[in-house]
Every structure is written in structure tokens, then in C-alpha cells.
Amino acid sequence: MTMPSVLRVEGGYPLQGTITVRGAKNFVPKAMVAALLGDGLSQLSNVPLIRDVDVVSDLLRLHGVEVNFDQTSGVMTLDPRNVKIASRSDIDSLGGASRIPILFCGPLLHQLGEAFIPELGGCNIGGRPIDFHLDTLRRFGAVVEKRPDGVRIRKPAEGLRGALIELPFPSVGATEQTLLTAVRVEGITILKGAAVEPEIMDLINVLQKMGAIISVDTDRTIRIEGVSTLHGYRHNALPDRIEAASWGAAALATRGDIYVRGAHQPDMTTFLNTYRKVGGAFDIDSEGIRFYHPGGELNSIALETAVHPGFMTDWQQPLVVALTQARGLSIVHETVYENRFGFTKALRKMGANIQVYRECLGGTPCRFGQRNFFHSAVISGPTPLHAADITVPDLRGGFSHLIAALAAEGTSTVSGIDVISRGYEHFTTKLKQLDARVGYLDA
């Protein structure tokens, strides 16, 4: 997927209209990888046209998987029956665009006995080391060899076996790695301290459809009974709660009114509660959620991000833009990623009054409190935003910059906008559906 990289945004106008969100960026690529574990055809519906889907599709094809994607219907079929070892140079050419390749390890170990993982890309929002993944694979008995160009992993002659795994933090990636590996090892795996996000639960749904035996306890413990073979699946991906919330924040920041078709209330309960506290309004029906600014002033809040069922870290950045328009002091304490407030530099350039701190503000002390990271922010408002020339730093910060440009008076240029295509399907088309005044400079 290629697109121009600089967007001209004429701000100061409310976003109004209807857009649709499809499958979750944090689930769909993982379900695609899960298809590698089966011995037959899989079908995944509600697939969005985003760059991460493109990258995983290309990686699967390199490994011999036949991937067919009807972009209009959002239906993808995956056939892994001719899986093979991919050339290292081909993997290298794609691996740097995403962190998804690390999740290929377990399925490839089961299907081919080995896997190679290149240097990984992804957003620069803080440390997301692959050590959790590699330690998990070692627990199953995999032989891990770090090399200058990546990591080679091999299945030992005696095979992989079940293990007791305790995560020091409920890492989504490490939980996914455990699930994708444990379902076909010999014996039982107990995972303690697991992430239990809706996207994790939907991945478990997919694996269960394939023949896996997985149970989830209320104390973040997941029990997986290994099976020798899995088959294909048919599944409809859960909608993207991050994209839905991002459009909700855009409605609030621009004093707009957006109906997000596909938004799913049960996965967004914590966001909706916070949205209402800030002063936003919403209506829910069976097809989606209408987000709108009801008029009057917005309220300042104290907010702390957390793993599910807490306030999601990916909801934080878009909402911060709206908080620049709230009266009083808002405090945001980031506890999931240590480097997530870099995007506020551009907001300050546009007139926002935001200060970042090393201390844990507005909540209980977290694991970043004594490590010299700027992981708390104080937002004073309301402050009018004005146009500026800004550059997208990462996926979620980039969409937040876009919201700020839409809310600001004047015409902004937003560079590096193609990064947003990693997780937001047809976002410029959707902006135009909402009467945004935007256009590419280098089209």
C-alpha cells in the first residue's frame, strides 16, 4: 500500500457524518498468523485494509501460504498446506516494517521445526523488547540463537513441551506468543499474569475453533492443553475499539458529531465512562455508537492508563487532544509505555499548555516512577489551537496530531501521514466523509 505522505488540513470545522470501522488492527494480523497452525483453509472476515495486514500477508506468502483478500467485502482466505521455509533476505525486506514477525515463531516451529526473526520495527513509544518472547520460547524447550541480523529458533529433537510461565507484566505480545506456541506442544501450559484484552479473547476464540483446548480464569491465568493437530477456522474479527475511540475523541476535539458504525460498546466500557466524565455525549444502538460534543464546556479529569480492563494506553493520545479544550487541569499518568508523551511536543507548538513529568501523578506509583521517564502529563485548558507544520511520530500519536490539526484554526501541514495507514483504514476517505477539509500536497 503506497500513499502520499503530506496532508494539508484546514482546521476549525466540526467533523460530522458517518464512518465505518472494521476488524481490530491488534487482532487481525495475529489471527492471520494463527492460520499457519492449521492443516486446512481458514477464512477471516471483517478484515481492514491497513498496512499491518499487507505486511503479514506478504510474510505468509513468503512462507508458502496462499492468501486471498477481497478488499471490498473484507473477507480473507488463508491456505497453509504448502508452508515452507522463506529465504532470509526476503524476510529481512519485510520484517523491519512491523513487530508481528516474532509471532511467527511458534507456528513455524510446529510446521517446519525452525524460524528466523529479523530486526523488528514498530512505533517508537518505549521499550517493547522481544526478550519476553524469546524467554517464553525457551520455556517450551526451543533453542534460541541470537545473531547480528536477527534470531534463529529451532525445535529440539525431543520436541516442545508444556511449561509454567509467569509474566512480570501482562504483556499482550508475550501472551499471544504463549498461546500460538502452547496450543500444539506436548502437555499442559499454565500462563500466569496474562493479558486479557478483548483482542486476546478473540484470538482464543479463533484457536478454539481450530481445535485448541484453552481455559481462562479470573486471576489472569490461562491454561492450554496441547493438541497434536489443528484445522482451519471461519471467524469474523471483532471491531477496532482503538479506531472507534479515536474518532470519538475527534468528535469531541472539533465540537463535532460522528456516528461510528461497527463500534462495540462492551469492548469500550472504560473509554465511554471517561468520555462522559470529560463532557462528551454518545448514543448506542445495535449498529454502532454516535459520539458528539453536546455543547458547553468540557471537564478536566485525572486519568491513568492500564492494561485491560483499565483505560487503554492507545486511547490516551487522541483523548489528550480533546483535554486541551477542557477547563482546568487534567492529569494523565501513563503506566503501560514509558515514552508515550513525545507527541505532546507538536501540541505545545500548536498552542496547547502541556507539561510532562517523571513522577507518577494522579494515581498509584507505577514501574516507571523511579526510572527517569517522562510518563505523566498535566494539561491546562482550554487553550485555542493554531495551525502548524507537524510531523507524525508514530501511529497513535500521528492520528492525535491529525485531530489537533482538524481542531486548530488555520491550515496545517502534517508530514509522514502514511504511518497512520498502519492502523487506520481509508482514514483520508473517512475524513472527507466527515466534511473535513483535507488534501494531499504531494498527490
CSV table of C-alpha atoms in Angstrom, one decimal:
chain,number,residue,atom,x,y,z
A,1,MET,CA,0.0,0.0,0.0
A,2,THR,CA,1.5,3.3,-1.1
A,3,MET,CA,0.2,6.8,-0.5
A,4,PRO,CA,1.4,10.4,-0.4
A,5,SER,CA,3.0,11.5,2.9
A,6,VAL,CA,2.0,15.1,3.4
A,7,LEU,CA,-1.6,16.2,4.2
A,8,ARG,CA,-2.9,19.7,4.1
A,9,VAL,CA,-5.5,20.2,6.8
A,10,GLU,CA,-7.8,23.3,7.1
A,11,GLY,CA,-8.9,23.2,10.7
A,12,GLY,CA,-11.6,24.8,12.8
A,13,TYR,CA,-14.5,22.9,11.4
A,14,PRO,CA,-16.6,20.3,13.2
A,15,LEU,CA,-16.4,16.7,11.9
A,16,GLN,CA,-19.9,15.5,11.1
A,17,GLY,CA,-21.2,12.4,9.5
A,18,THR,CA,-20.9,8.6,9.5
A,19,ILE,CA,-17.9,6.3,9.1
A,20,THR,CA,-17.3,2.6,9.5
A,21,VAL,CA,-14.7,0.7,11.4
A,22,ARG,CA,-13.8,-2.9,10.6
A,23,GLY,CA,-11.6,-5.5,12.3
A,24,ALA,CA,-9.1,-4.6,15.0
A,25,LYS,CA,-5.6,-3.9,14.0
A,26,ASN,CA,-4.4,-5.5,17.2
A,27,PHE,CA,-6.2,-8.8,16.4
A,28,VAL,CA,-6.5,-9.4,12.7
A,29,PRO,CA,-2.7,-9.9,11.9
A,30,LYS,CA,-2.5,-12.3,14.9
A,31,ALA,CA,-5.5,-14.3,13.6
A,32,MET,CA,-3.7,-14.4,10.2
A,33,VAL,CA,-0.6,-15.9,11.8
A,34,ALA,CA,-2.8,-18.4,13.7
A,35,ALA,CA,-3.9,-19.8,10.3
A,36,LEU,CA,-0.3,-21.2,10.0
A,37,LEU,CA,-1.1,-23.7,12.8
A,38,GLY,CA,-3.9,-25.4,10.9
A,39,ASP,CA,-3.8,-28.2,8.3
A,40,GLY,CA,-6.5,-26.7,6.1
A,41,LEU,CA,-8.1,-23.5,4.8
A,42,SER,CA,-9.1,-20.6,7.1
A,43,GLN,CA,-11.4,-17.7,6.4
A,44,LEU,CA,-11.3,-14.4,8.3
A,45,SER,CA,-14.0,-11.8,7.8
A,46,ASN,CA,-14.2,-8.0,8.6
A,47,VAL,CA,-10.5,-7.6,7.7
A,48,PRO,CA,-9.4,-3.9,7.3
A,49,LEU,CA,-7.2,-2.6,4.5
A,50,ILE,CA,-4.3,-1.5,6.6
A,51,ARG,CA,-0.5,-1.8,6.2
A,52,ASP,CA,0.0,-4.3,9.0
A,53,VAL,CA,-2.4,-6.6,7.1
A,54,ASP,CA,-0.3,-6.1,4.0
A,55,VAL,CA,2.9,-6.9,5.8
A,56,VAL,CA,1.6,-10.1,7.4
A,57,SER,CA,0.0,-11.2,4.1
A,58,ASP,CA,3.4,-10.8,2.4
A,59,LEU,CA,5.2,-12.6,5.2
A,60,LEU,CA,2.7,-15.5,5.0
A,61,ARG,CA,3.1,-15.7,1.2
A,62,LEU,CA,6.9,-15.9,1.6
A,63,HIS,CA,6.3,-19.0,3.8
A,64,GLY,CA,4.2,-20.6,1.1
A,65,VAL,CA,0.7,-19.7,2.5
A,66,GLU,CA,-1.8,-18.8,-0.2
A,67,VAL,CA,-3.5,-15.6,0.8
A,68,ASN,CA,-6.5,-14.1,-1.0
A,69,PHE,CA,-8.1,-10.9,0.2
A,70,ASP,CA,-11.3,-9.4,-1.2
A,71,GLN,CA,-10.8,-5.8,-0.1
A,72,THR,CA,-14.4,-4.8,-0.8
A,73,SER,CA,-16.0,-7.5,1.4
A,74,GLY,CA,-13.2,-7.7,3.9
A,75,VAL,CA,-13.0,-11.5,3.5
A,76,MET,CA,-9.6,-13.2,3.5
A,77,THR,CA,-8.8,-16.8,2.9
A,78,LEU,CA,-5.5,-18.4,4.1
A,79,ASP,CA,-4.3,-21.8,2.9
A,80,PRO,CA,-1.1,-23.0,4.8
A,81,ARG,CA,-0.9,-26.5,3.3
A,82,ASN,CA,2.2,-25.7,1.3
A,83,VAL,CA,4.1,-23.9,4.1
A,84,LYS,CA,7.8,-23.7,3.5
A,85,ILE,CA,11.0,-22.0,4.8
A,86,ALA,CA,11.3,-18.5,3.5
A,87,SER,CA,14.6,-17.0,2.4
A,88,ARG,CA,16.3,-14.8,5.0
A,89,SER,CA,16.8,-11.9,2.5
A,90,ASP,CA,13.0,-11.9,1.8
A,91,ILE,CA,12.1,-11.9,5.5
A,92,ASP,CA,14.6,-9.1,6.1
A,93,SER,CA,13.0,-6.9,3.4
A,94,LEU,CA,9.6,-7.1,5.2
A,95,GLY,CA,10.4,-7.7,8.9
A,96,GLY,CA,11.5,-4.1,9.7
A,97,ALA,CA,8.1,-2.7,9.0
A,98,SER,CA,6.4,-4.5,11.9
A,99,ARG,CA,6.8,-6.4,15.1
A,100,ILE,CA,4.4,-9.1,14.0
A,101,PRO,CA,7.2,-11.5,12.7
A,102,ILE,CA,8.1,-12.5,16.2
A,103,LEU,CA,4.7,-14.2,16.5
A,104,PHE,CA,5.5,-16.5,13.5
A,105,CYS,CA,7.9,-18.4,15.8
A,106,GLY,CA,5.6,-20.9,17.5
A,107,PRO,CA,3.6,-21.8,14.3
A,108,LEU,CA,6.8,-22.1,12.2
A,109,LEU,CA,8.4,-24.3,14.9
A,110,HIS,CA,5.4,-26.6,14.8
A,111,GLN,CA,5.2,-26.7,11.0
A,112,LEU,CA,8.8,-26.5,9.9
A,113,GLY,CA,10.9,-27.1,13.0
A,114,GLU,CA,12.7,-23.7,12.8
A,115,ALA,CA,12.1,-20.0,12.4
A,116,PHE,CA,14.2,-16.9,11.7
A,117,ILE,CA,13.2,-13.4,13.1
A,118,PRO,CA,14.9,-10.3,11.7
A,119,GLU,CA,15.4,-7.0,13.4
A,120,LEU,CA,11.9,-5.7,14.2
A,121,GLY,CA,10.2,-2.4,13.6
A,122,GLY,CA,7.1,-0.8,15.1
A,123,CYS,CA,6.4,2.5,16.8
A,124,ASN,CA,9.0,4.2,19.0
A,125,ILE,CA,6.8,4.6,22.1
A,126,GLY,CA,9.0,2.8,24.6
A,127,GLY,CA,10.8,-0.5,25.1
A,128,ARG,CA,8.9,-3.5,23.8
A,129,PRO,CA,11.8,-5.9,24.0
A,130,ILE,CA,11.5,-9.3,22.4
A,131,ASP,CA,13.1,-10.9,25.5
A,132,PHE,CA,9.6,-11.9,26.8
A,133,HIS,CA,9.0,-13.8,23.6
A,134,LEU,CA,12.4,-15.5,23.5
A,135,ASP,CA,12.2,-16.4,27.2
A,136,THR,CA,8.8,-17.9,26.6
A,137,LEU,CA,10.0,-20.0,23.6
A,138,ARG,CA,12.9,-21.2,25.7
A,139,ARG,CA,10.5,-22.4,28.4
A,140,PHE,CA,8.9,-24.6,25.8
A,141,GLY,CA,12.3,-26.1,25.0
A,142,ALA,CA,13.1,-24.1,21.9
A,143,VAL,CA,16.8,-23.5,21.1
A,144,VAL,CA,17.2,-19.7,20.6
A,145,GLU,CA,20.3,-18.4,18.9
A,146,LYS,CA,20.8,-14.6,18.7
A,147,ARG,CA,22.7,-13.4,15.6
A,148,PRO,CA,23.7,-9.9,14.4
A,149,ASP,CA,21.0,-10.0,11.8
A,150,GLY,CA,18.2,-11.5,13.9
A,151,VAL,CA,17.3,-14.5,15.9
A,152,ARG,CA,17.2,-18.2,14.8
A,153,ILE,CA,14.9,-20.5,16.7
A,154,ARG,CA,14.9,-24.3,16.4
A,155,LYS,CA,12.7,-27.1,17.8
A,156,PRO,CA,14.8,-29.7,19.6
A,157,ALA,CA,14.8,-33.4,18.6
A,158,GLU,CA,12.6,-34.3,21.6
A,159,GLY,CA,10.0,-31.6,20.6
A,160,LEU,CA,8.4,-28.8,22.5
A,161,ARG,CA,6.7,-29.4,25.9
A,162,GLY,CA,4.2,-27.6,28.1
A,163,ALA,CA,5.5,-25.1,30.7
A,164,LEU,CA,4.7,-22.9,33.6
A,165,ILE,CA,5.1,-19.3,32.5
A,166,GLU,CA,4.7,-16.3,34.8
A,167,LEU,CA,4.8,-12.8,33.2
A,168,PRO,CA,6.1,-9.9,35.2
A,169,PHE,CA,3.7,-7.6,33.4
A,170,PRO,CA,0.5,-8.5,31.4
A,171,SER,CA,2.2,-8.2,28.1
A,172,VAL,CA,-0.1,-8.6,25.1
A,173,GLY,CA,2.7,-9.8,22.8
A,174,ALA,CA,4.0,-12.4,25.3
A,175,THR,CA,0.5,-13.7,25.9
A,176,GLU,CA,0.0,-14.1,22.2
A,177,GLN,CA,3.3,-15.8,21.8
A,178,THR,CA,2.4,-18.3,24.5
A,179,LEU,CA,-1.0,-19.1,23.0
A,180,LEU,CA,0.3,-19.5,19.5
A,181,THR,CA,3.0,-21.9,20.7
A,182,ALA,CA,1.3,-23.8,23.6
A,183,VAL,CA,-1.7,-25.0,21.6
A,184,ARG,CA,0.4,-27.6,19.8
A,185,VAL,CA,3.1,-28.6,22.3
A,186,GLU,CA,3.0,-31.8,24.3
A,187,GLY,CA,1.4,-31.4,27.7
A,188,ILE,CA,-0.2,-28.6,29.6
A,189,THR,CA,0.9,-24.9,29.7
A,190,ILE,CA,-0.1,-22.6,32.6
A,191,LEU,CA,0.3,-18.9,31.8
A,192,LYS,CA,0.1,-16.6,34.9
A,193,GLY,CA,-0.1,-12.8,34.7
A,194,ALA,CA,-1.6,-13.0,31.2
A,195,ALA,CA,-3.1,-10.1,29.2
A,196,VAL,CA,-6.8,-10.5,28.8
A,197,GLU,CA,-7.6,-7.7,26.3
A,198,PRO,CA,-10.7,-8.3,24.0
A,199,GLU,CA,-8.2,-9.0,21.2
A,200,ILE,CA,-6.6,-11.8,23.2
A,201,MET,CA,-10.0,-13.3,23.9
A,202,ASP,CA,-10.9,-13.2,20.2
A,203,LEU,CA,-7.6,-14.9,19.4
A,204,ILE,CA,-8.5,-17.6,21.9
A,205,ASN,CA,-11.9,-17.9,20.1
A,206,VAL,CA,-10.0,-18.5,16.8
A,207,LEU,CA,-7.7,-21.1,18.3
A,208,GLN,CA,-10.6,-22.9,20.0
A,209,LYS,CA,-12.4,-23.0,16.6
A,210,MET,CA,-9.2,-24.7,15.3
A,211,GLY,CA,-9.4,-27.4,17.9
A,212,ALA,CA,-7.3,-25.9,20.8
A,213,ILE,CA,-8.3,-26.5,24.4
A,214,ILE,CA,-7.9,-23.2,26.3
A,215,SER,CA,-9.5,-22.0,29.6
A,216,VAL,CA,-9.2,-18.6,31.2
A,217,ASP,CA,-9.5,-18.0,34.9
A,218,THR,CA,-10.5,-14.7,36.5
A,219,ASP,CA,-7.0,-14.2,38.0
A,220,ARG,CA,-5.2,-13.7,34.6
A,221,THR,CA,-4.3,-17.4,34.4
A,222,ILE,CA,-4.7,-19.2,31.1
A,223,ARG,CA,-4.5,-22.9,30.8
A,224,ILE,CA,-3.7,-24.5,27.5
A,225,GLU,CA,-3.8,-28.3,26.9
A,226,GLY,CA,-1.6,-29.1,23.9
A,227,VAL,CA,-3.1,-31.0,20.9
A,228,SER,CA,-1.2,-32.7,18.1
A,229,THR,CA,-3.1,-31.1,15.2
A,230,LEU,CA,-5.3,-28.1,14.4
A,231,HIS,CA,-7.6,-27.4,11.5
A,232,GLY,CA,-8.7,-24.2,9.7
A,233,TYR,CA,-11.2,-21.7,11.1
A,234,ARG,CA,-14.0,-19.4,10.0
A,235,HIS,CA,-14.2,-16.2,12.0
A,236,ASN,CA,-15.5,-12.7,12.0
A,237,ALA,CA,-13.0,-10.3,13.5
A,238,LEU,CA,-14.0,-8.1,16.4
A,239,PRO,CA,-14.2,-4.3,15.5
A,240,ASP,CA,-11.3,-2.0,16.2
A,241,ARG,CA,-12.0,-0.3,19.6
A,242,ILE,CA,-9.0,2.0,19.2
A,243,GLU,CA,-10.1,3.4,15.9
A,244,ALA,CA,-13.6,3.8,17.2
A,245,ALA,CA,-12.3,5.7,20.3
A,246,SER,CA,-10.0,7.9,18.1
A,247,TRP,CA,-13.0,9.1,16.0
A,248,GLY,CA,-14.9,9.7,19.3
A,249,ALA,CA,-12.1,11.9,20.5
A,250,ALA,CA,-12.0,13.7,17.1
A,251,ALA,CA,-15.7,14.5,17.5
A,252,LEU,CA,-15.1,15.9,21.0
A,253,ALA,CA,-12.0,18.0,20.0
A,254,THR,CA,-13.7,19.5,16.9
A,255,ARG,CA,-17.1,20.0,18.6
A,256,GLY,CA,-18.4,17.6,16.0
A,257,ASP,CA,-20.9,14.7,15.7
A,258,ILE,CA,-19.7,11.3,14.3
A,259,TYR,CA,-21.6,8.1,14.1
A,260,VAL,CA,-19.1,5.2,14.1
A,261,ARG,CA,-20.7,2.2,12.5
A,262,GLY,CA,-19.2,-1.0,13.9
A,263,ALA,CA,-18.2,0.4,17.3
A,264,HIS,CA,-18.9,-2.2,20.0
A,265,GLN,CA,-20.0,-1.0,23.5
A,266,PRO,CA,-18.8,-4.0,25.6
A,267,ASP,CA,-15.2,-3.5,24.4
A,268,MET,CA,-15.3,0.2,25.1
A,269,THR,CA,-16.9,0.5,28.5
A,270,THR,CA,-14.0,2.2,30.2
A,271,PHE,CA,-13.5,4.7,27.4
A,272,LEU,CA,-17.2,5.5,27.3
A,273,ASN,CA,-17.2,6.2,31.1
A,274,THR,CA,-14.2,8.5,30.7
A,275,TYR,CA,-15.7,10.2,27.6
A,276,ARG,CA,-18.9,11.0,29.6
A,277,LYS,CA,-16.8,12.4,32.5
A,278,VAL,CA,-15.0,14.7,30.2
A,279,GLY,CA,-18.4,16.0,29.0
A,280,GLY,CA,-18.8,14.1,25.7
A,281,ALA,CA,-22.1,12.5,24.8
A,282,PHE,CA,-22.8,9.3,23.0
A,283,ASP,CA,-25.8,7.2,21.8
A,284,ILE,CA,-25.5,3.5,21.3
A,285,ASP,CA,-27.5,1.2,19.0
A,286,SER,CA,-27.1,-2.2,17.6
A,287,GLU,CA,-25.0,-1.0,14.6
A,288,GLY,CA,-22.6,1.4,16.3
A,289,ILE,CA,-22.0,4.4,18.5
A,290,ARG,CA,-22.7,8.1,17.9
A,291,PHE,CA,-20.1,10.3,19.5
A,292,TYR,CA,-20.8,14.1,19.8
A,293,HIS,CA,-20.0,17.3,21.6
A,294,PRO,CA,-23.2,18.3,23.4
A,295,GLY,CA,-22.2,22.0,23.7
A,296,GLY,CA,-20.9,23.9,26.7
A,297,GLU,CA,-17.5,23.4,28.4
A,298,LEU,CA,-15.6,20.1,28.7
A,299,ASN,CA,-14.4,18.9,32.1
A,300,SER,CA,-10.8,18.3,33.2
A,301,ILE,CA,-10.1,14.8,34.6
A,302,ALA,CA,-7.4,12.7,36.3
A,303,LEU,CA,-6.7,9.6,34.2
A,304,GLU,CA,-4.4,6.6,34.5
A,305,THR,CA,-3.8,4.2,31.7
A,306,ALA,CA,-3.7,0.5,32.5
A,307,VAL,CA,-3.9,-3.0,30.9
A,308,HIS,CA,-7.5,-4.2,30.3
A,309,PRO,CA,-10.0,-3.7,31.8
A,310,GLY,CA,-8.4,-0.3,32.6
A,311,PHE,CA,-8.1,2.7,30.3
A,312,MET,CA,-6.2,1.6,27.3
A,313,THR,CA,-2.9,3.3,26.5
A,314,ASP,CA,-3.9,3.6,22.8
A,315,TRP,CA,-6.9,5.7,23.8
A,316,GLN,CA,-4.8,8.1,25.8
A,317,GLN,CA,-3.2,10.1,23.0
A,318,PRO,CA,-6.4,11.1,21.0
A,319,LEU,CA,-8.2,12.0,24.2
A,320,VAL,CA,-5.3,14.3,25.3
A,321,VAL,CA,-6.1,16.5,22.3
A,322,ALA,CA,-9.7,16.9,23.5
A,323,LEU,CA,-8.4,17.6,27.0
A,324,THR,CA,-6.6,20.7,25.7
A,325,GLN,CA,-10.1,22.1,25.3
A,326,ALA,CA,-11.3,21.2,28.8
A,327,ARG,CA,-11.5,23.8,31.6
A,328,GLY,CA,-9.0,23.3,34.4
A,329,LEU,CA,-6.0,20.9,35.0
A,330,SER,CA,-6.2,17.4,33.6
A,331,ILE,CA,-3.6,14.8,34.8
A,332,VAL,CA,-2.7,11.8,32.7
A,333,HIS,CA,-0.5,9.1,34.2
A,334,GLU,CA,0.8,6.6,31.6
A,335,THR,CA,1.7,3.2,33.1
A,336,VAL,CA,1.9,0.9,30.0
A,337,TYR,CA,4.6,2.5,27.8
A,338,GLU,CA,7.3,4.8,29.2
A,339,ASN,CA,7.8,7.0,26.2
A,340,ARG,CA,4.3,7.9,25.1
A,341,PHE,CA,4.2,11.6,25.6
A,342,GLY,CA,6.6,12.6,22.8
A,343,PHE,CA,3.6,13.5,20.7
A,344,THR,CA,2.8,16.4,23.0
A,345,LYS,CA,5.7,18.5,21.7
A,346,ALA,CA,3.7,19.2,18.5
A,347,LEU,CA,0.6,20.0,20.5
A,348,ARG,CA,2.6,22.6,22.5
A,349,LYS,CA,3.7,24.0,19.2
A,350,MET,CA,0.1,24.4,18.3
A,351,GLY,CA,-0.7,26.3,21.5
A,352,ALA,CA,-1.5,23.6,24.0
A,353,ASN,CA,-0.4,24.0,27.6
A,354,ILE,CA,1.0,20.6,28.4
A,355,GLN,CA,3.8,19.8,30.9
A,356,VAL,CA,5.3,16.3,31.3
A,357,TYR,CA,6.8,14.9,34.5
A,358,ARG,CA,9.0,12.0,35.6
A,359,GLU,CA,6.8,11.5,38.7
A,360,CYS,CA,3.8,9.3,39.0
A,361,LEU,CA,1.0,11.8,39.1
A,362,GLY,CA,-2.7,11.3,39.7
A,363,GLY,CA,-2.5,7.6,40.7
A,364,THR,CA,-0.6,4.9,42.4
A,365,PRO,CA,3.2,4.6,41.8
A,366,CYS,CA,4.0,2.5,38.7
A,367,ARG,CA,7.0,0.7,37.3
A,368,PHE,CA,8.3,3.8,35.6
A,369,GLY,CA,8.3,6.1,38.6
A,370,GLN,CA,11.9,5.6,39.6
A,371,ARG,CA,13.4,5.2,36.1
A,372,ASN,CA,13.6,8.8,34.9
A,373,PHE,CA,10.9,8.5,32.2
A,374,PHE,CA,8.6,11.4,31.4
A,375,HIS,CA,5.4,9.4,31.9
A,376,SER,CA,2.9,11.8,33.4
A,377,ALA,CA,1.3,14.9,31.8
A,378,VAL,CA,-0.6,17.9,33.1
A,379,ILE,CA,-2.8,19.6,30.6
A,380,SER,CA,-4.2,23.1,31.3
A,381,GLY,CA,-7.1,24.3,29.3
A,382,PRO,CA,-8.9,25.4,27.5
A,383,THR,CA,-6.3,26.7,25.1
A,384,PRO,CA,-7.1,27.6,21.5
A,385,LEU,CA,-5.0,25.5,19.0
A,386,HIS,CA,-3.5,27.2,16.0
A,387,ALA,CA,-2.2,25.7,12.7
A,388,ALA,CA,1.4,24.4,12.4
A,389,ASP,CA,3.7,22.3,10.3
A,390,ILE,CA,4.0,19.0,12.2
A,391,THR,CA,5.5,15.5,11.6
A,392,VAL,CA,3.8,12.3,12.6
A,393,PRO,CA,5.9,10.5,15.3
A,394,ASP,CA,4.1,7.1,15.4
A,395,LEU,CA,0.7,5.5,14.7
A,396,ARG,CA,-1.4,6.7,17.6
A,397,GLY,CA,0.5,10.0,18.1
A,398,GLY,CA,0.1,10.6,14.4
A,399,PHE,CA,-3.7,10.3,14.5
A,400,SER,CA,-3.7,12.6,17.5
A,401,HIS,CA,-1.7,15.2,15.6
A,402,LEU,CA,-4.3,14.9,12.8
A,403,ILE,CA,-7.1,15.5,15.3
A,404,ALA,CA,-5.2,18.6,16.6
A,405,ALA,CA,-4.8,19.9,13.1
A,406,LEU,CA,-8.6,19.4,12.5
A,407,ALA,CA,-9.4,21.3,15.7
A,408,ALA,CA,-6.9,24.1,15.2
A,409,GLU,CA,-7.7,27.4,13.5
A,410,GLY,CA,-5.9,27.8,10.2
A,411,THR,CA,-4.2,25.5,7.7
A,412,SER,CA,-1.7,22.9,9.0
A,413,THR,CA,0.6,20.5,7.1
A,414,VAL,CA,1.0,17.0,8.6
A,415,SER,CA,4.0,15.1,7.3
A,416,GLY,CA,4.7,11.4,7.5
A,417,ILE,CA,0.9,10.8,7.3
A,418,ASP,CA,1.4,7.4,5.7
A,419,VAL,CA,2.4,6.0,9.1
A,420,ILE,CA,-1.3,6.3,10.1
A,421,SER,CA,-2.2,3.7,7.4
A,422,ARG,CA,-0.7,1.0,9.6
A,423,GLY,CA,-3.8,1.0,11.8
A,424,TYR,CA,-6.5,3.3,10.3
A,425,GLU,CA,-8.3,2.0,7.2
A,426,HIS,CA,-9.0,4.6,4.5
A,427,PHE,CA,-8.6,7.4,7.0
A,428,THR,CA,-8.4,10.2,4.5
A,429,THR,CA,-11.6,8.9,2.8
A,430,LYS,CA,-13.3,8.8,6.1
A,431,LEU,CA,-12.2,12.4,6.9
A,432,LYS,CA,-13.8,13.6,3.7
A,433,GLN,CA,-17.0,11.6,4.6
A,434,LEU,CA,-17.0,13.8,7.7
A,435,ASP,CA,-16.7,17.0,5.7
A,436,ALA,CA,-13.0,17.6,6.8
A,437,ARG,CA,-11.2,20.0,4.6
A,438,VAL,CA,-8.1,17.9,3.8
A,439,GLY,CA,-6.0,17.1,0.7
A,440,TYR,CA,-2.6,15.7,-0.1
A,441,LEU,CA,0.2,18.1,-1.0
A,442,ASP,CA,2.3,15.6,-3.0
A,443,ALA,CA,-0.5,13.8,-4.8
